[in-house]
PDB file of C-alpha atoms in Angstrom:
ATOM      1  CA  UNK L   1     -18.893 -10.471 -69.152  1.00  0.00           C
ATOM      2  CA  UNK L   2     -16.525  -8.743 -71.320  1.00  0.00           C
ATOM      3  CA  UNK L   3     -17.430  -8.946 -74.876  1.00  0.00           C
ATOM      4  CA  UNK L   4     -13.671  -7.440 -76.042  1.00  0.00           C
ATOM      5  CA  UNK L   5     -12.468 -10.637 -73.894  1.00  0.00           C
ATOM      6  CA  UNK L   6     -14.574 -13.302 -74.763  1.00  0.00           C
ATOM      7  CA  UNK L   7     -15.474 -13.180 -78.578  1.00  0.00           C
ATOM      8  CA  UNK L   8     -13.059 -11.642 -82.044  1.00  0.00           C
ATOM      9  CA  UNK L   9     -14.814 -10.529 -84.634  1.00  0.00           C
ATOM     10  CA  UNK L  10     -12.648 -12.167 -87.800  1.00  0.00           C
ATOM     11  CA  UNK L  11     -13.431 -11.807 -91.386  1.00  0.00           C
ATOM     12  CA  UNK L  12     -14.744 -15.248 -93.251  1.00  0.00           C
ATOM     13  CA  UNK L  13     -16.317 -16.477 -96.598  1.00  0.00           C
ATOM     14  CA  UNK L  14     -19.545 -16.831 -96.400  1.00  0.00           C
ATOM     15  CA  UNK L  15     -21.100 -19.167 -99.190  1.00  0.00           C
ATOM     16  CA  UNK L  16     -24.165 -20.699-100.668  1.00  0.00           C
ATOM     17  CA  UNK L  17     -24.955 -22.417-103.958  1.00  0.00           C
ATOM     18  CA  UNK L  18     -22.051 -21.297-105.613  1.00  0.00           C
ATOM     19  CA  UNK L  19     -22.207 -17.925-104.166  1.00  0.00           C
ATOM     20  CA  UNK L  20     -19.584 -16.129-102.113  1.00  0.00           C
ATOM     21  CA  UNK L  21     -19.484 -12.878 -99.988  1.00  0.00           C
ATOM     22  CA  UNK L  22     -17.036 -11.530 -97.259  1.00  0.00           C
ATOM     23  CA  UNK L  23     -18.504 -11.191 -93.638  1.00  0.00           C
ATOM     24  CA  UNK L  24     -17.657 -10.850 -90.380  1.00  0.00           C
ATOM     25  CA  UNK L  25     -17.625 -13.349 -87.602  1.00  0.00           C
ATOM     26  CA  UNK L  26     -17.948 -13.773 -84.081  1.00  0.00           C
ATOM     27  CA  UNK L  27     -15.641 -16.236 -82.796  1.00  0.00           C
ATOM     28  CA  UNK L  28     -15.462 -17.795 -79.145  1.00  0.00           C
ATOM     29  CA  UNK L  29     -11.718 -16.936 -77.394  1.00  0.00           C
ATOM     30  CA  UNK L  30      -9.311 -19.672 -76.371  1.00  0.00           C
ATOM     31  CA  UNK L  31      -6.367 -18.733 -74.301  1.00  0.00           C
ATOM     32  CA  UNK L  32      -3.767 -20.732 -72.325  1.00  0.00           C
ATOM     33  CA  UNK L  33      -5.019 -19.838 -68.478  1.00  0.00           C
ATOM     34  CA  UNK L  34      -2.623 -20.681 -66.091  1.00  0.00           C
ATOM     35  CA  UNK L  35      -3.059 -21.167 -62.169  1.00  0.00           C
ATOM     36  CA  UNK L  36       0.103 -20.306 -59.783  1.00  0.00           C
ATOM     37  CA  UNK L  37      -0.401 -20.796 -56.518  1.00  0.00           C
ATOM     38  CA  UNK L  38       1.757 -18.730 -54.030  1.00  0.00           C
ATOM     39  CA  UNK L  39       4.318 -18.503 -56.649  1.00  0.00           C
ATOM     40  CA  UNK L  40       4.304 -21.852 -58.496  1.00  0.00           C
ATOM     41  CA  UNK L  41       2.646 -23.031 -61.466  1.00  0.00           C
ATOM     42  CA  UNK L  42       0.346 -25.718 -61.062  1.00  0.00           C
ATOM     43  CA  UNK L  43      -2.121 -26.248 -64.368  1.00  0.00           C
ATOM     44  CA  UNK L  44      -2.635 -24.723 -67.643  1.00  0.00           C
ATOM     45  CA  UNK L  45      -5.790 -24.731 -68.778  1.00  0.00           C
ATOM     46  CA  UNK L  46      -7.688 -23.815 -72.433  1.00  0.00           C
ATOM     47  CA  UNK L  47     -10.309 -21.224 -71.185  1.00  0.00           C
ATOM     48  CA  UNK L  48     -12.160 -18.448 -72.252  1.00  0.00           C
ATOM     49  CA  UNK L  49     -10.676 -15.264 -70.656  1.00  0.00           C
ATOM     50  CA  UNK L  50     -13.494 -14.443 -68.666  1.00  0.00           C
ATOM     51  CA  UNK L  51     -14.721 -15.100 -64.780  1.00  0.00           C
ATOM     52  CA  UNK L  52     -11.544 -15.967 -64.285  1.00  0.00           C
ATOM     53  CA  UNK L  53     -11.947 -15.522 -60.305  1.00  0.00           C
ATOM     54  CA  UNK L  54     -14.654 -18.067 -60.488  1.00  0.00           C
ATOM     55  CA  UNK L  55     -12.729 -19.934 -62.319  1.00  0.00           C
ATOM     56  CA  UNK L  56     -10.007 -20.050 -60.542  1.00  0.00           C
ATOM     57  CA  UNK L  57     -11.815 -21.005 -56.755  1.00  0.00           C
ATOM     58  CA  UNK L  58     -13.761 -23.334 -58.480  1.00  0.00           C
ATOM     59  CA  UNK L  59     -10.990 -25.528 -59.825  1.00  0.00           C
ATOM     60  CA  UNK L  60      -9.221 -25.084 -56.609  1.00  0.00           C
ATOM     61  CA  UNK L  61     -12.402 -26.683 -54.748  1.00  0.00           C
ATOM     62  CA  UNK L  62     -13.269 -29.392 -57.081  1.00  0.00           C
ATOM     63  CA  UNK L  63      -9.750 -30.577 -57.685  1.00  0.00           C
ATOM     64  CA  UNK L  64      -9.529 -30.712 -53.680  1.00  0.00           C
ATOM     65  CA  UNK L  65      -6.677 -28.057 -53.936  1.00  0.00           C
ATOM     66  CA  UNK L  66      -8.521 -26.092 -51.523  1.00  0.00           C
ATOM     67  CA  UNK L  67     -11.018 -27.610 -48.723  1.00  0.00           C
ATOM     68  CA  UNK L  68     -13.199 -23.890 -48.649  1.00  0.00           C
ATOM     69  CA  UNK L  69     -13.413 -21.026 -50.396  1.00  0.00           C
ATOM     70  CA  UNK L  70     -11.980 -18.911 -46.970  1.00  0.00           C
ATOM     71  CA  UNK L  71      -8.498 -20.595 -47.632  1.00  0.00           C
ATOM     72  CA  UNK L  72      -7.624 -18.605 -50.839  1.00  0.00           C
ATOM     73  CA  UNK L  73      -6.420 -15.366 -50.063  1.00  0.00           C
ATOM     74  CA  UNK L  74      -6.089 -13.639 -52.871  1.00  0.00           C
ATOM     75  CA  UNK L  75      -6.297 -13.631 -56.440  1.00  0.00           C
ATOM     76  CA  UNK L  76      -4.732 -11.229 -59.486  1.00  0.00           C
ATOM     77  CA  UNK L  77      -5.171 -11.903 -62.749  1.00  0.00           C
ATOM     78  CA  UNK L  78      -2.351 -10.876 -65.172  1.00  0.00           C
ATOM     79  CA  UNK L  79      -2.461 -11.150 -68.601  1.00  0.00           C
ATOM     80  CA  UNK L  80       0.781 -12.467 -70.285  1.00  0.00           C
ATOM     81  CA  UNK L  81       2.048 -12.271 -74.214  1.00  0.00           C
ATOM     82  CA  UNK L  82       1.239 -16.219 -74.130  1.00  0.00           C
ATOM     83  CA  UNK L  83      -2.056 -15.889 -72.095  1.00  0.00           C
ATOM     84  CA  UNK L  84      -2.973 -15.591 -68.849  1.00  0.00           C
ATOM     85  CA  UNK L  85      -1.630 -16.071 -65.530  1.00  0.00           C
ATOM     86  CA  UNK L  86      -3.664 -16.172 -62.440  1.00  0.00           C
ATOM     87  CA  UNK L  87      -1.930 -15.914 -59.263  1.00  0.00           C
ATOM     88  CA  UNK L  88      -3.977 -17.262 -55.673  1.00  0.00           C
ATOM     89  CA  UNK L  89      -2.899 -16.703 -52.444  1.00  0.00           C
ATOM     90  CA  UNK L  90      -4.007 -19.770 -50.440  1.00  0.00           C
ATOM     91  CA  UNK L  91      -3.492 -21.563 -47.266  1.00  0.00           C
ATOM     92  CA  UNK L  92      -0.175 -22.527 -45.851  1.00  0.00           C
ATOM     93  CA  UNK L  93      -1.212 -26.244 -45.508  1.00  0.00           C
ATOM     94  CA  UNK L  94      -2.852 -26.564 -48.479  1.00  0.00           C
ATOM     95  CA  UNK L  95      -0.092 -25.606 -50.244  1.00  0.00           C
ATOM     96  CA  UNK L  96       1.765 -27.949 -48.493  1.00  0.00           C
ATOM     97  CA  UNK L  97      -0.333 -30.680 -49.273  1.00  0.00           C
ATOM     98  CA  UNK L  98      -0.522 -29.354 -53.299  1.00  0.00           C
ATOM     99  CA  UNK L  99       3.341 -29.592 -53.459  1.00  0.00           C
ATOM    100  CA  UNK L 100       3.172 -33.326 -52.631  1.00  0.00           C
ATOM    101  CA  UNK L 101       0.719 -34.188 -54.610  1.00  0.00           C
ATOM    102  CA  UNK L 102       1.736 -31.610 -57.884  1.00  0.00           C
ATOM    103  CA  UNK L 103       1.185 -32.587 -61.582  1.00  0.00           C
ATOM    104  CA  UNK L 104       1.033 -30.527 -64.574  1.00  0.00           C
ATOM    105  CA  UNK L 105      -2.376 -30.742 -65.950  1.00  0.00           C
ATOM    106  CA  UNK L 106      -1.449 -28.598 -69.229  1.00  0.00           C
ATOM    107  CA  UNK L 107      -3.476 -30.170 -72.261  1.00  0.00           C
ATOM    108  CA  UNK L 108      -6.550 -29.620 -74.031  1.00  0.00           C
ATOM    109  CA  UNK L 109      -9.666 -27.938 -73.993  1.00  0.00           C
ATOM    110  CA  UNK L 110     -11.483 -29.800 -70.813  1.00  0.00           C
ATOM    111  CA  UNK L 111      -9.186 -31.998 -70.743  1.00  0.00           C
ATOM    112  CA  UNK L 112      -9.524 -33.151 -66.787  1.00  0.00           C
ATOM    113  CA  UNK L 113      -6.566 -36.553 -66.717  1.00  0.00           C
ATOM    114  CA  UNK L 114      -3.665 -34.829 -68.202  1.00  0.00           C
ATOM    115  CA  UNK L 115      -0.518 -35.697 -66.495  1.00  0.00           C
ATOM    116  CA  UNK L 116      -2.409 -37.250 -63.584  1.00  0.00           C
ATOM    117  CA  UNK L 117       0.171 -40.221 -63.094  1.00  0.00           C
ATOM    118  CA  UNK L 118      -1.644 -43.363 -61.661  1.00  0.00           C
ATOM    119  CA  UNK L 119      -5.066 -44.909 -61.747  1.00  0.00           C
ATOM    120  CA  UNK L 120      -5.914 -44.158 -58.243  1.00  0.00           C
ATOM    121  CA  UNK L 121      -5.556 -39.849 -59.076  1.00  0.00           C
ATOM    122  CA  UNK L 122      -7.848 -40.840 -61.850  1.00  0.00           C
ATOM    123  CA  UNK L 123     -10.818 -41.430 -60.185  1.00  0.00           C
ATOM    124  CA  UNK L 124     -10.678 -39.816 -56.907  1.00  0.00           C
ATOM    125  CA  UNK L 125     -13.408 -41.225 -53.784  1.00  0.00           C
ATOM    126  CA  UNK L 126     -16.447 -39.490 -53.979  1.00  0.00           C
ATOM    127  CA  UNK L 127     -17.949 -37.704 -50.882  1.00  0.00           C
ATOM    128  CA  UNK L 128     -22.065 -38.292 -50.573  1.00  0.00           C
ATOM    129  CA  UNK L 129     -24.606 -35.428 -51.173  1.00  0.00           C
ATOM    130  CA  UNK L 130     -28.395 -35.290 -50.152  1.00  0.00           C
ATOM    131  CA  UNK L 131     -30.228 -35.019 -53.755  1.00  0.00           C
ATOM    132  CA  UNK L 132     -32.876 -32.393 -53.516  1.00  0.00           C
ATOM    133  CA  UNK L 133     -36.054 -33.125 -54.577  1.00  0.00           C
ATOM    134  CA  UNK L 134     -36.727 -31.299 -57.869  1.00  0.00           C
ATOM    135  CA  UNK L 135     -39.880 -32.293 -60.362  1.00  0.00           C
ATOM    136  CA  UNK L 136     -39.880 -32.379 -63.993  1.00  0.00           C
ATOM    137  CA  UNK L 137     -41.862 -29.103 -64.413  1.00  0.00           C
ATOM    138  CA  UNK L 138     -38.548 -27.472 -62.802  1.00  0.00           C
ATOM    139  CA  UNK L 139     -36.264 -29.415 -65.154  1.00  0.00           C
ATOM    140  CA  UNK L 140     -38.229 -28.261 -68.439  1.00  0.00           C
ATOM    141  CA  UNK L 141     -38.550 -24.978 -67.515  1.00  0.00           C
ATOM    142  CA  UNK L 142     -34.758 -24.286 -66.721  1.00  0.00           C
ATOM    143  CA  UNK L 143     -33.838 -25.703 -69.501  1.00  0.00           C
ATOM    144  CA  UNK L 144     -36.083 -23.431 -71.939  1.00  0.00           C
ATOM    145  CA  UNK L 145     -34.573 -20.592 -70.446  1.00  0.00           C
ATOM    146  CA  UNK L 146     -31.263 -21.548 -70.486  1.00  0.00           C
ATOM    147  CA  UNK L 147     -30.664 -20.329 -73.896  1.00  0.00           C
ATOM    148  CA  UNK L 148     -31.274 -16.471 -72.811  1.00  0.00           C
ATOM    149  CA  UNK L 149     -28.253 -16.904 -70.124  1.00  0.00           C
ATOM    150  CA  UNK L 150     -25.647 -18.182 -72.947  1.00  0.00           C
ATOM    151  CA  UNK L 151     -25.214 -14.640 -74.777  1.00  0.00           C
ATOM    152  CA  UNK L 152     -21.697 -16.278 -75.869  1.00  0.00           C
ATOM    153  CA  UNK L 153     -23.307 -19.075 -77.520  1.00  0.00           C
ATOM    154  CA  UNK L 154     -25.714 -17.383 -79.303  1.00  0.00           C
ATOM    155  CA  UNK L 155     -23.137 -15.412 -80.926  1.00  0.00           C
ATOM    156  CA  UNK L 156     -20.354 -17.497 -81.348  1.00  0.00           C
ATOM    157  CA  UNK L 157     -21.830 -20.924 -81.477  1.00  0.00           C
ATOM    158  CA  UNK L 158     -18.525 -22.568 -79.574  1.00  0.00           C
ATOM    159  CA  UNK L 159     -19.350 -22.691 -75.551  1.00  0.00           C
ATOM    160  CA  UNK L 160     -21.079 -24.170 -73.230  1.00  0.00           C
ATOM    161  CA  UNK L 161     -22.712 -23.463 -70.532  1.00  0.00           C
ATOM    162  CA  UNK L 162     -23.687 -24.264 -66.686  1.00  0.00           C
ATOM    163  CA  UNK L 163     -26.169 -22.793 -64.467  1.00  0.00           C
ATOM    164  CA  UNK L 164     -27.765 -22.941 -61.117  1.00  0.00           C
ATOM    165  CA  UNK L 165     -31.529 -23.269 -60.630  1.00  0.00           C
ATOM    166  CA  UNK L 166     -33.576 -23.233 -57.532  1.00  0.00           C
ATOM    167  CA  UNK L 167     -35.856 -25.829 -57.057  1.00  0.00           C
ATOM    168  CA  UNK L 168     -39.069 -24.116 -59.527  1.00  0.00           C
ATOM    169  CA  UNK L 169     -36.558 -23.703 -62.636  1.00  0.00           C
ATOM    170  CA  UNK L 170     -35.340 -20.494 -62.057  1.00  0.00           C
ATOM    171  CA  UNK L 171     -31.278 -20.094 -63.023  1.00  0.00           C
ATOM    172  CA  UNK L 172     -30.321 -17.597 -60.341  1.00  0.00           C
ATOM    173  CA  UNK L 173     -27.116 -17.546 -62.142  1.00  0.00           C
ATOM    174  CA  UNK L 174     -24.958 -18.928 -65.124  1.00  0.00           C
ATOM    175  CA  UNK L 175     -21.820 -18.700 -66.324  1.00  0.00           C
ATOM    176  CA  UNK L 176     -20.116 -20.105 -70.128  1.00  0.00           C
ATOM    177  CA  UNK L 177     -16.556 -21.273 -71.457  1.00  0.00           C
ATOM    178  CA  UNK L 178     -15.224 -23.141 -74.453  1.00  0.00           C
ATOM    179  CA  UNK L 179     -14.631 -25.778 -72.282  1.00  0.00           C
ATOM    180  CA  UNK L 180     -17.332 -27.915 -69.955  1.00  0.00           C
ATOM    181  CA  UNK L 181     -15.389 -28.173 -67.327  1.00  0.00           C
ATOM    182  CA  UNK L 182     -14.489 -24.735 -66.971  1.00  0.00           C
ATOM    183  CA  UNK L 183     -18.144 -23.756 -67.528  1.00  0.00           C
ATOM    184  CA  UNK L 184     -19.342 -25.786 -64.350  1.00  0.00           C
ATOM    185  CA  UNK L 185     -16.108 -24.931 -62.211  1.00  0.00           C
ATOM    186  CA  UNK L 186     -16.584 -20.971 -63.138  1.00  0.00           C
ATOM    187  CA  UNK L 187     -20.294 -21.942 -61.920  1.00  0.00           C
ATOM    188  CA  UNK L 188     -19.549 -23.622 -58.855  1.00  0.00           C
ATOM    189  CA  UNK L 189     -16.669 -20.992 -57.775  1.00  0.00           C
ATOM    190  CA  UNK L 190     -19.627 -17.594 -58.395  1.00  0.00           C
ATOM    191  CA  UNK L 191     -22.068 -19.906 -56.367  1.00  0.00           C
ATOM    192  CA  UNK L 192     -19.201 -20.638 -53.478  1.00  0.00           C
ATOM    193  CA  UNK L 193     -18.140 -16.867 -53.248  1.00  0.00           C
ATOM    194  CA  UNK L 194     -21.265 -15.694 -53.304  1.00  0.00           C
ATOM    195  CA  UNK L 195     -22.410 -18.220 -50.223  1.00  0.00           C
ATOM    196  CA  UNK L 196     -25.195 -19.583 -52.278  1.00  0.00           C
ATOM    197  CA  UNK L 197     -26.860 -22.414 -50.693  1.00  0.00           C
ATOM    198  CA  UNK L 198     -25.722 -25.669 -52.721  1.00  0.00           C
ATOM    199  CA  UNK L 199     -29.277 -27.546 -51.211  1.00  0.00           C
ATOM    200  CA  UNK L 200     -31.813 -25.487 -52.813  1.00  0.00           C
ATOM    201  CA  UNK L 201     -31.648 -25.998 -56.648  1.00  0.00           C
ATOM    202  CA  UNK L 202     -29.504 -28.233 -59.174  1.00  0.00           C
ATOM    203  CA  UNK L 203     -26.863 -27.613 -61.767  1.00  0.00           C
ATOM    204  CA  UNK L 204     -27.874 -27.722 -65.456  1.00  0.00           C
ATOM    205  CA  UNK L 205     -24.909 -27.971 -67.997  1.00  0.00           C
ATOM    206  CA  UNK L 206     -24.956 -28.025 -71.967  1.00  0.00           C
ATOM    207  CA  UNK L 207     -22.915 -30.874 -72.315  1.00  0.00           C
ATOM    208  CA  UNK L 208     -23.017 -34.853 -71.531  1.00  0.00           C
ATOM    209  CA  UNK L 209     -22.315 -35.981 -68.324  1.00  0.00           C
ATOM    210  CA  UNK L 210     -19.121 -37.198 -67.603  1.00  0.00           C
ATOM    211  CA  UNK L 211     -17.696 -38.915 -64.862  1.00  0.00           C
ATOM    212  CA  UNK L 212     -15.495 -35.607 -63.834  1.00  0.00           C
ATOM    213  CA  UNK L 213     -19.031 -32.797 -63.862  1.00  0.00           C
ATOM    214  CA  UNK L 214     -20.860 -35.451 -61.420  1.00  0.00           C
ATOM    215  CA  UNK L 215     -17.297 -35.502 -59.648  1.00  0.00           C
ATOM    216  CA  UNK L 216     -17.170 -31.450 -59.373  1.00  0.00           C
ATOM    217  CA  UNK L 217     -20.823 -31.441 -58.630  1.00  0.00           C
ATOM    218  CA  UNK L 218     -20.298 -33.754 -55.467  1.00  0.00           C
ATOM    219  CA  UNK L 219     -17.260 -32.196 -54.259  1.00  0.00           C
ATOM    220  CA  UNK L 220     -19.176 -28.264 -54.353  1.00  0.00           C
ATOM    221  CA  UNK L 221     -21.986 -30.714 -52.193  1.00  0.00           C
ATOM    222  CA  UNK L 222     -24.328 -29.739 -55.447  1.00  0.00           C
ATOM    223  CA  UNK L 223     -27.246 -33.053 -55.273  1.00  0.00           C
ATOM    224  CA  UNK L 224     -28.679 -33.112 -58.476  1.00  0.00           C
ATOM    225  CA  UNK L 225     -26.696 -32.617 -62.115  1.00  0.00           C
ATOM    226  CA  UNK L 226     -29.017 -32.277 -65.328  1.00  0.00           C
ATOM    227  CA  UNK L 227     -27.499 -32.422 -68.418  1.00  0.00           C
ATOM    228  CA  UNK L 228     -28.637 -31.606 -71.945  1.00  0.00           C
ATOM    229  CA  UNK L 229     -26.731 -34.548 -73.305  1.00  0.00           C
ATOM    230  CA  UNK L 230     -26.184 -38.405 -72.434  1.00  0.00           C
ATOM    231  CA  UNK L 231     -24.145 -39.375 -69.139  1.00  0.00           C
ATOM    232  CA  UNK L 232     -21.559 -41.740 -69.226  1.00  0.00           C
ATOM    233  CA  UNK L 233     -21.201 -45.483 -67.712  1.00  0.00           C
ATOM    234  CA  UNK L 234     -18.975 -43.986 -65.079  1.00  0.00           C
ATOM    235  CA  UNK L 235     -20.736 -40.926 -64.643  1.00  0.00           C
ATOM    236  CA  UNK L 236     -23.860 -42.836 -63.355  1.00  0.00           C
ATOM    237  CA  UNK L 237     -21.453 -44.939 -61.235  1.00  0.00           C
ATOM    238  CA  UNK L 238     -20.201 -42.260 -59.439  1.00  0.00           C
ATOM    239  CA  UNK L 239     -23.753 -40.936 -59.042  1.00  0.00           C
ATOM    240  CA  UNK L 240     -24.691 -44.203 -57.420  1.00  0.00           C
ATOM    241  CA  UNK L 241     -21.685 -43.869 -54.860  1.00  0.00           C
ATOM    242  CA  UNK L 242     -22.095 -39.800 -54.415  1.00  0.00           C
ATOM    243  CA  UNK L 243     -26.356 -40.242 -53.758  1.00  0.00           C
ATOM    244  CA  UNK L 244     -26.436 -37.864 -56.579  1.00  0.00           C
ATOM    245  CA  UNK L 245     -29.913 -37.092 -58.933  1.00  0.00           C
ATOM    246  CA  UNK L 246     -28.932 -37.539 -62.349  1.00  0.00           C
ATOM    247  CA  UNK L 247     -30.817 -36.521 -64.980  1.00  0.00           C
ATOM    248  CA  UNK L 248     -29.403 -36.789 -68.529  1.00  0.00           C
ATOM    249  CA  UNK L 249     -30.895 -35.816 -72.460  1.00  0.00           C
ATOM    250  CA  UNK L 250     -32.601 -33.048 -71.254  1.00  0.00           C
ATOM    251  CA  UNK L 251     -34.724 -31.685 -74.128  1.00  0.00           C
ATOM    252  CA  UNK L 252     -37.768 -29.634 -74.637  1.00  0.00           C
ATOM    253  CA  UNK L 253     -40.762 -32.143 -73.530  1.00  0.00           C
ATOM    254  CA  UNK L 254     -38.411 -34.768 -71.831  1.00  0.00           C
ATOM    255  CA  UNK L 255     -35.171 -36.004 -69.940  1.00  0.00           C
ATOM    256  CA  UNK L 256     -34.359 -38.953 -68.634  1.00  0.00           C
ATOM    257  CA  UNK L 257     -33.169 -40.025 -64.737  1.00  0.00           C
ATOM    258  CA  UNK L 258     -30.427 -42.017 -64.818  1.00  0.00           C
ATOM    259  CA  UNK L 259     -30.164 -42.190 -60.888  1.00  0.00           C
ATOM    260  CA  UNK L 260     -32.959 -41.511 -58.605  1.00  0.00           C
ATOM    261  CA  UNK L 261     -31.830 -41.613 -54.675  1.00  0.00           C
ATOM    262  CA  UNK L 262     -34.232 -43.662 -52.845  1.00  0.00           C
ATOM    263  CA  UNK L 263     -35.652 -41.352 -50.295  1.00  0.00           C
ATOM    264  CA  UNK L 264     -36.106 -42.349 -46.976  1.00  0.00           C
ATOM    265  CA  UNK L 265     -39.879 -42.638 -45.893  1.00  0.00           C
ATOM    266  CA  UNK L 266     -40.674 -40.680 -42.537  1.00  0.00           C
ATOM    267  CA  UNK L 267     -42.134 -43.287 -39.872  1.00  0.00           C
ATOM    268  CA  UNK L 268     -45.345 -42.758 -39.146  1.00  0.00           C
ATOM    269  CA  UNK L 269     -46.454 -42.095 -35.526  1.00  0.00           C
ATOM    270  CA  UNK L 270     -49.547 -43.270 -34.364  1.00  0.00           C
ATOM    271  CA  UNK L 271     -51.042 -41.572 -31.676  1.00  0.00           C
ATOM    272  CA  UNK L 272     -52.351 -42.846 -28.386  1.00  0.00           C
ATOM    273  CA  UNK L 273     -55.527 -42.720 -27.395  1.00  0.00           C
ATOM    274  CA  UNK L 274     -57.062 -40.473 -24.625  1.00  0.00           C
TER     275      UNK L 274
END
């Protein structure tokens, strides 16, 4: 990560009890990010400038844009005077099929409905997942170290993060943005180019649970979403529907399931005597 990209250093008051003095200040970046594909602008999006290839196949995946990561191309990044413009190369039919469906998404910072123009875009079917099994030693322990992969948080105090963890806690990788969404779809686009196996572990993410992260989760084929904050009504819906482990308020000493899969038992076969 780029610290010259992600983070400004500006100059603020500092004060206590009365008392002033003139520091310096790390502060997160937010830039305007938009996505072209072959030629035509499809979303704007408040990001940090960073992992901007993740980014960019990971909002192309979980907005259904692109059906695998082997239909994009290409991708150049090119930074503008009013941000940054990243250009993909994708799939003839895909594109096809983006053209019919376009909308400008150009809003806020995760802001995941802008522009979408009926109910029915608004909450898109969910596709089913097999929900690993993963105990709550795993859970506590990912989540203690999940502070030493957010170097941007530490500093700046304004991004979240989202990380991957195999099945005994370990995050095998991480990635951080102003924005949650961005966070998990940076996340899920490293994990997807670097063929990462979405069965062994479970995403961990610094935010609530919202309907959209269990959506993104599902549509990567990720099984289990721990969060560090509450889920929503819908989010827990859509976990229902998706087979999804959900595991919300995730702090040091507990967390709480909010959808457990029922696992199928394995039949028992009795053998036959002699």
């Amino acid at each position: 990560m780029s610290d010259d990209h992600s983070r400004c250093r500006v100059p603020v008051d500092v004060r206590r009890a009365g008392s002033a003095e003139r520091l310096e200040d790390s502060v997160a970046v937010e830039t305007a990010v938009a996505l072209v594909y072959n030629g035509i602008s499809h979303a704007v999006m408040m990001a940090t400038p960073d992992d901007l290839d993740d980014f960019a196949l990971g909002f192309s995946l979980t907005e259904g844009i692109l059906h695998t990561p082997d239909e994009l191309y290409g991708i150049e990044v090119r930074e503008e005077s009013a941000g940054i413009a990243v250009h993909l190369e994708i799939a003839t039919q895909r594109f096809m099929e983006l053209k019919q469906r376009r909308r400008s998404l150009a809003g806020r910072t995760g802001c995941g409905l802008c522009g979408t123009e009926s109910l029915e875009q608004a909450i898109r079917p969910i596709g089913r997942v097999a929900a690993p099994a993963v105990d709550d030693a795993a859970i506590q322990q990912a989540l203690e170290a999940l502070k030493w992969h957010q170097p941007l948080q530490r500093e700046t105090g304004a991004t979240h993060g989202a990380a991957w963890c195999d099945l005994g806690g370990q995050i095998q990788l991480a990635r951080e943005d102003v924005g949650r969404h961005n966070a998990l779809d940076k996340l899920i686009g490293a994990m997807l180019s670097r063929r990462l196996s979405v069965g062994d572990g479970f995403a961990l993410v610094s935010s609530r649970a919202s309907y959209e992260m269990v959506q993104k989760c599902a549509s990567a084929g990720i099984g289990c979403l721990v969060a560090v904050s509450a889920p929503t009504s819908l989010a827990i819906e859509q976990a229902r529907q998706a087979g999804l482990l959900l595991v919300g308020f995730a702090r040091t000493g507990r967390h709480v399931i909010y959808h457990q899969p029922v696992r199928e038992a394995v039949p028992v076969v009795q053998a036959s005597g002699g």
